[in-house]
Short mmCIF file of C-alpha atoms and ligand atoms in Angstrom, two decimals:
data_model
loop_
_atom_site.label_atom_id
_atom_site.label_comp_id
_atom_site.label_asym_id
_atom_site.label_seq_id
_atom_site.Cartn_x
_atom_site.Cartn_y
_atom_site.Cartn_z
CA UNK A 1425 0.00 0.00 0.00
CA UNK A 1426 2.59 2.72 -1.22
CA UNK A 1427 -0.55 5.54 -1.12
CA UNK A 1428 -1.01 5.01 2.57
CA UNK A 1429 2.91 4.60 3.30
CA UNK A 1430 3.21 8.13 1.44
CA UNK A 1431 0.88 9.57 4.15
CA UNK A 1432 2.75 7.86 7.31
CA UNK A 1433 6.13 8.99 5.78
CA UNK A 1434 4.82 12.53 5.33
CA UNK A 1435 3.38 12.58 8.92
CA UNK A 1436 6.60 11.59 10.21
CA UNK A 1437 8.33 14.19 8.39
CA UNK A 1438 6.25 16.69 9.20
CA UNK A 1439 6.20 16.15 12.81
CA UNK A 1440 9.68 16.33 13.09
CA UNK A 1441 10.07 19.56 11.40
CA UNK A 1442 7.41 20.87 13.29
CA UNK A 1443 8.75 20.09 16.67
CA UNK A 1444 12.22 21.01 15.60
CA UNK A 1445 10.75 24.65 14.78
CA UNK A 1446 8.83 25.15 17.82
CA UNK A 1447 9.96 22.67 20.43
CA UNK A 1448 6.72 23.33 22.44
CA UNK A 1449 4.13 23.23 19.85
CA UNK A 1450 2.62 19.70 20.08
CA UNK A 1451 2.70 20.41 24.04
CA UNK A 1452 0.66 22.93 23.89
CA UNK A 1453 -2.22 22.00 21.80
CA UNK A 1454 -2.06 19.07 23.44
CA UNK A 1455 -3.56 20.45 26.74
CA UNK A 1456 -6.41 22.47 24.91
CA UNK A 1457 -7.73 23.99 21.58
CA UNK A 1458 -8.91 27.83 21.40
CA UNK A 1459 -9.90 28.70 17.84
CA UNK A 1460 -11.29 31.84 17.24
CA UNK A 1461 -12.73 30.69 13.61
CA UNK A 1462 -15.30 27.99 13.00
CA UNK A 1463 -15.12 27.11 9.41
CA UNK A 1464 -18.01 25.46 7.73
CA UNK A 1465 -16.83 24.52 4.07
CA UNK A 1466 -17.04 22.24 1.36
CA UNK A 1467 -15.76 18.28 1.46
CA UNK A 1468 -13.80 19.01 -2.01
CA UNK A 1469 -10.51 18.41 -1.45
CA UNK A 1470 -9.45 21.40 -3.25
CA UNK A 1471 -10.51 23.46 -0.29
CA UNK A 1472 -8.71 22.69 2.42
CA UNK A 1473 -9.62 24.80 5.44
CA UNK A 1474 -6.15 25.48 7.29
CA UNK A 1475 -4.11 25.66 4.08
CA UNK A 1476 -5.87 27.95 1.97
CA UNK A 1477 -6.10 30.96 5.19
CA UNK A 1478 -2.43 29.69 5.98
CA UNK A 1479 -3.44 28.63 9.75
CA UNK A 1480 -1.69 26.12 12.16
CA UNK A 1481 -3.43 23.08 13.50
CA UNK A 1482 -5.34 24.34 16.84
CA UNK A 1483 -6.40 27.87 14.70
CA UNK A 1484 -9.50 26.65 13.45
CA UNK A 1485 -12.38 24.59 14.08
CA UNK A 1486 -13.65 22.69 10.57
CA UNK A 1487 -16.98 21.31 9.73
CA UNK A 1488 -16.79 20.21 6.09
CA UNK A 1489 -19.70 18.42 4.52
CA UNK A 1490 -20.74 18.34 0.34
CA UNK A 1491 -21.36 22.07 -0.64
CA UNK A 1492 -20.68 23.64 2.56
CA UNK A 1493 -24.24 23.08 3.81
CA UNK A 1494 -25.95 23.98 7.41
CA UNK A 1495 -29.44 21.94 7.29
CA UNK A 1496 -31.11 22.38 10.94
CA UNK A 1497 -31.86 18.99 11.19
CA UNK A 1498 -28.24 17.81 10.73
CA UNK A 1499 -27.56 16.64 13.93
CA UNK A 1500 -23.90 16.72 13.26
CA UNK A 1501 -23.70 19.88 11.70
CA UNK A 1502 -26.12 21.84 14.79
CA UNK A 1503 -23.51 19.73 17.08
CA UNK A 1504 -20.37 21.37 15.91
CA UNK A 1505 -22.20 24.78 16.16
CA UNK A 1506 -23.25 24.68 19.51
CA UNK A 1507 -19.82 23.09 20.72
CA UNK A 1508 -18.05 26.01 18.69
CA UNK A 1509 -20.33 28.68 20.30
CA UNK A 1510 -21.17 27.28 23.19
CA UNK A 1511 -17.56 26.05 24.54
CA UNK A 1512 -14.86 27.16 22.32
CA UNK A 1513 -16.66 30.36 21.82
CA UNK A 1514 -15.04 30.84 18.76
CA UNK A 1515 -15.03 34.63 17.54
CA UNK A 1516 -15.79 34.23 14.07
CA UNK A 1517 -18.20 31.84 12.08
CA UNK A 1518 -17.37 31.42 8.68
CA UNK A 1519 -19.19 29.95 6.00
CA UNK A 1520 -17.04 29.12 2.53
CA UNK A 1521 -18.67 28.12 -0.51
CA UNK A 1522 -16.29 27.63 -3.83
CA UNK A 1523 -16.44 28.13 -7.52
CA UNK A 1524 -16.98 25.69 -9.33
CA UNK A 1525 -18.82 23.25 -6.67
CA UNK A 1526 -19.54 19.69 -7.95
CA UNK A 1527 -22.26 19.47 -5.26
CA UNK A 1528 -24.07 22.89 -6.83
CA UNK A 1529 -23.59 21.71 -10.35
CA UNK A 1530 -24.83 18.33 -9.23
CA UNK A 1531 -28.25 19.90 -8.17
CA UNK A 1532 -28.44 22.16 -11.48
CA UNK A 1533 -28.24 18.75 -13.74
CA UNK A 1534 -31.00 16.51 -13.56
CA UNK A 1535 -28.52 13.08 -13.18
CA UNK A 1536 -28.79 10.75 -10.55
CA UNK A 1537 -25.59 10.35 -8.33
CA UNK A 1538 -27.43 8.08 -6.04
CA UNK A 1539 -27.87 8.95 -2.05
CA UNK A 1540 -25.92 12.44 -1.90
CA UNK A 1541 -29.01 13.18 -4.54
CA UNK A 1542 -31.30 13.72 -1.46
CA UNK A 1543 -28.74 16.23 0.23
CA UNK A 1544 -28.39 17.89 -3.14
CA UNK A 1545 -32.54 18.74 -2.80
CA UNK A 1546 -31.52 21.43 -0.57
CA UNK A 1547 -29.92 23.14 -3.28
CA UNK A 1548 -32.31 22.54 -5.73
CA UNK A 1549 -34.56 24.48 -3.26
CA UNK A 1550 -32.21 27.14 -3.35
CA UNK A 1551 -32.27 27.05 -7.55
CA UNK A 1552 -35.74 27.08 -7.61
CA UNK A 1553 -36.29 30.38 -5.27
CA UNK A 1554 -33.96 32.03 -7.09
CA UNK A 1555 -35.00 30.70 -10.57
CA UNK A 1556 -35.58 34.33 -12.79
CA UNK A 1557 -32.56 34.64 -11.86
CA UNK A 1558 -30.16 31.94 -12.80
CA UNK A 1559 -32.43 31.66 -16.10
CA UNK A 1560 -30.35 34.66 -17.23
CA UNK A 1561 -27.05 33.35 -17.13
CA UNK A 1562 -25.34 31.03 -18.89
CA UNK A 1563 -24.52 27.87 -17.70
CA UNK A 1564 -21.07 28.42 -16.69
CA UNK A 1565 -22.21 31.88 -14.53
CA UNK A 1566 -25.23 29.75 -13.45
CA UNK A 1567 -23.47 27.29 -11.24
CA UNK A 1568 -21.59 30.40 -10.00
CA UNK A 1569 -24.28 32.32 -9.29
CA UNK A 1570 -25.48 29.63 -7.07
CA UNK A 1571 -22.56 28.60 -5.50
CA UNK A 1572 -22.77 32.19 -4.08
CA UNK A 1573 -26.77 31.95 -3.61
CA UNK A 1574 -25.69 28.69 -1.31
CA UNK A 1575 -23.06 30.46 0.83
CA UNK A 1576 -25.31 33.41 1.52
CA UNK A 1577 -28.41 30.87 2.41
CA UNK A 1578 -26.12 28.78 4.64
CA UNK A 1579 -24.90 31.70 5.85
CA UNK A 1580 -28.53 32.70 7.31
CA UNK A 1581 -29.37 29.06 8.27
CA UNK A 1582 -26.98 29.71 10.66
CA UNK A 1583 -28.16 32.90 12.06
CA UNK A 1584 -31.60 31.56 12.52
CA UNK A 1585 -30.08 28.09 14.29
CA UNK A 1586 -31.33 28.54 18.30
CA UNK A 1587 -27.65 28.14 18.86
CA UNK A 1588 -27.12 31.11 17.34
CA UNK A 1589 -30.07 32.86 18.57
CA UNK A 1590 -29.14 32.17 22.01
CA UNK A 1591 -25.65 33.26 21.26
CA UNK A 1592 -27.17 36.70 20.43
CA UNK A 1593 -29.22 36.66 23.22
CA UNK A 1594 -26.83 36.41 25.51
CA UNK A 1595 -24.86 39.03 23.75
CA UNK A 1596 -22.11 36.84 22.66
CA UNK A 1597 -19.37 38.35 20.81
CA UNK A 1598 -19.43 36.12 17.40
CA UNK A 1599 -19.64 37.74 13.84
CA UNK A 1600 -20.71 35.88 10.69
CA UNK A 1601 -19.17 35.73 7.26
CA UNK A 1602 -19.96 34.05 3.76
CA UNK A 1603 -16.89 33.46 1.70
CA UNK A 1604 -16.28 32.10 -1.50
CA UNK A 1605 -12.97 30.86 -2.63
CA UNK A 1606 -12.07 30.47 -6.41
CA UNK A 1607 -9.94 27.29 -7.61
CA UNK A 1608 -8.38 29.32 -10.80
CA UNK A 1609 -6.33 31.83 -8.13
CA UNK A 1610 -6.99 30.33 -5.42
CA UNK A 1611 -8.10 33.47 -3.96
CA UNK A 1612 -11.32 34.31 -1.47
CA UNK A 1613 -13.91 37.08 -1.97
CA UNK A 1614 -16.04 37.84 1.01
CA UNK A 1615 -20.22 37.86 -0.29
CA UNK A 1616 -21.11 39.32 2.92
CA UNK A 1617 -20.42 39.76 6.58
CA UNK A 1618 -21.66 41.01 9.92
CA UNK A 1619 -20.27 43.94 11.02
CO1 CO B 2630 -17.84 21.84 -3.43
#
């Protein structure tokens, strides 16, 4: 199994250097996490969360599912969010949605990809309240367009979590923010953010 040896090799490789930099760093995180970020993002592995905002391990709490979505009745999903706000009290929430998403375009072509097509029906929601819309464009800005449409609506499925709510309530300190990050340059433009 060469393709898992790679990974075990690399680990070991990159532990070392890691240690040898900062002689304390594994100590540390050991005894506890604070992130300030919760990242909710897409599975692809094109966007990884740490690399592409250039943070260490123990910077930022991930929650990765296909096309970056935040359905209230994913138990897994709500439980991240209320750990993040609830413990970690993380500082920032942000929601990243990419170019290009194969779980968008999915939900724009009428194939079958078998299970994930049931999670995809959010999106075709999504499509379909936004459809005047995305009839302009061409196919190409389409799938764009909605990749953006999905970050924004995640973005406010969040808000209106009671997680959230109570988070406000209690006048935590916790901002929201709906990025989207583009494969060609690798580069992220912020669709909106609190304040
Ligand atoms: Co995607």
């Amino acid at each position: 199994m060469p393709e898992i040896q790679k990974l075990l090799d690399n680990n070991k490789r990159w532990a070392e250097i890691t240690q040898k930099e900062d002689p304390e760093f594994f100590s540390k995180l050991a005894q506890q996490q604070t992130p300030i970020y919760l990242w909710i993002g897409c599975s692809d592995s094109r966007v990884p969360a740490n690399q592409i905002v250039d943070l260490l391990p123990g910077d930022v709490f991930v929650h990765r599912n296909v096309a970056n979505m935040v359905i209230h009745t994913d138990f897994n999903c709500m439980s991240v969010l209320q750990y993040a706000l609830d413990v970690l009290q993380v500082k920032h929430i942000i929601v990243c949605g990419h170019y290009g998403c194969g779980g968008v375009q999915a939900a724009l072509e009428n194939t079958s990809l078998g299970l994930i097509d049931n999670w995809l029906l959010h999106i075709k929601d999504i499509a379909k309240s936004h459809e005047k819309e995305l009839a302009e464009l061409n196919e190409h800005e389409r799938i764009n367009r909605l990749c953006e449409l999905n970050v924004l609506e995640q973005a406010r499925n969040v808000r209106q979590t009671s997680v959230f709510q109570d988070a406000m309530k209690r006048n935590q300190d916790v901002k929201l923010h709906s990025f989207i990050y583009s494969l060609k340059n690798g580069r992220i433009t912020v669709l909106e953010r609190d304040e």
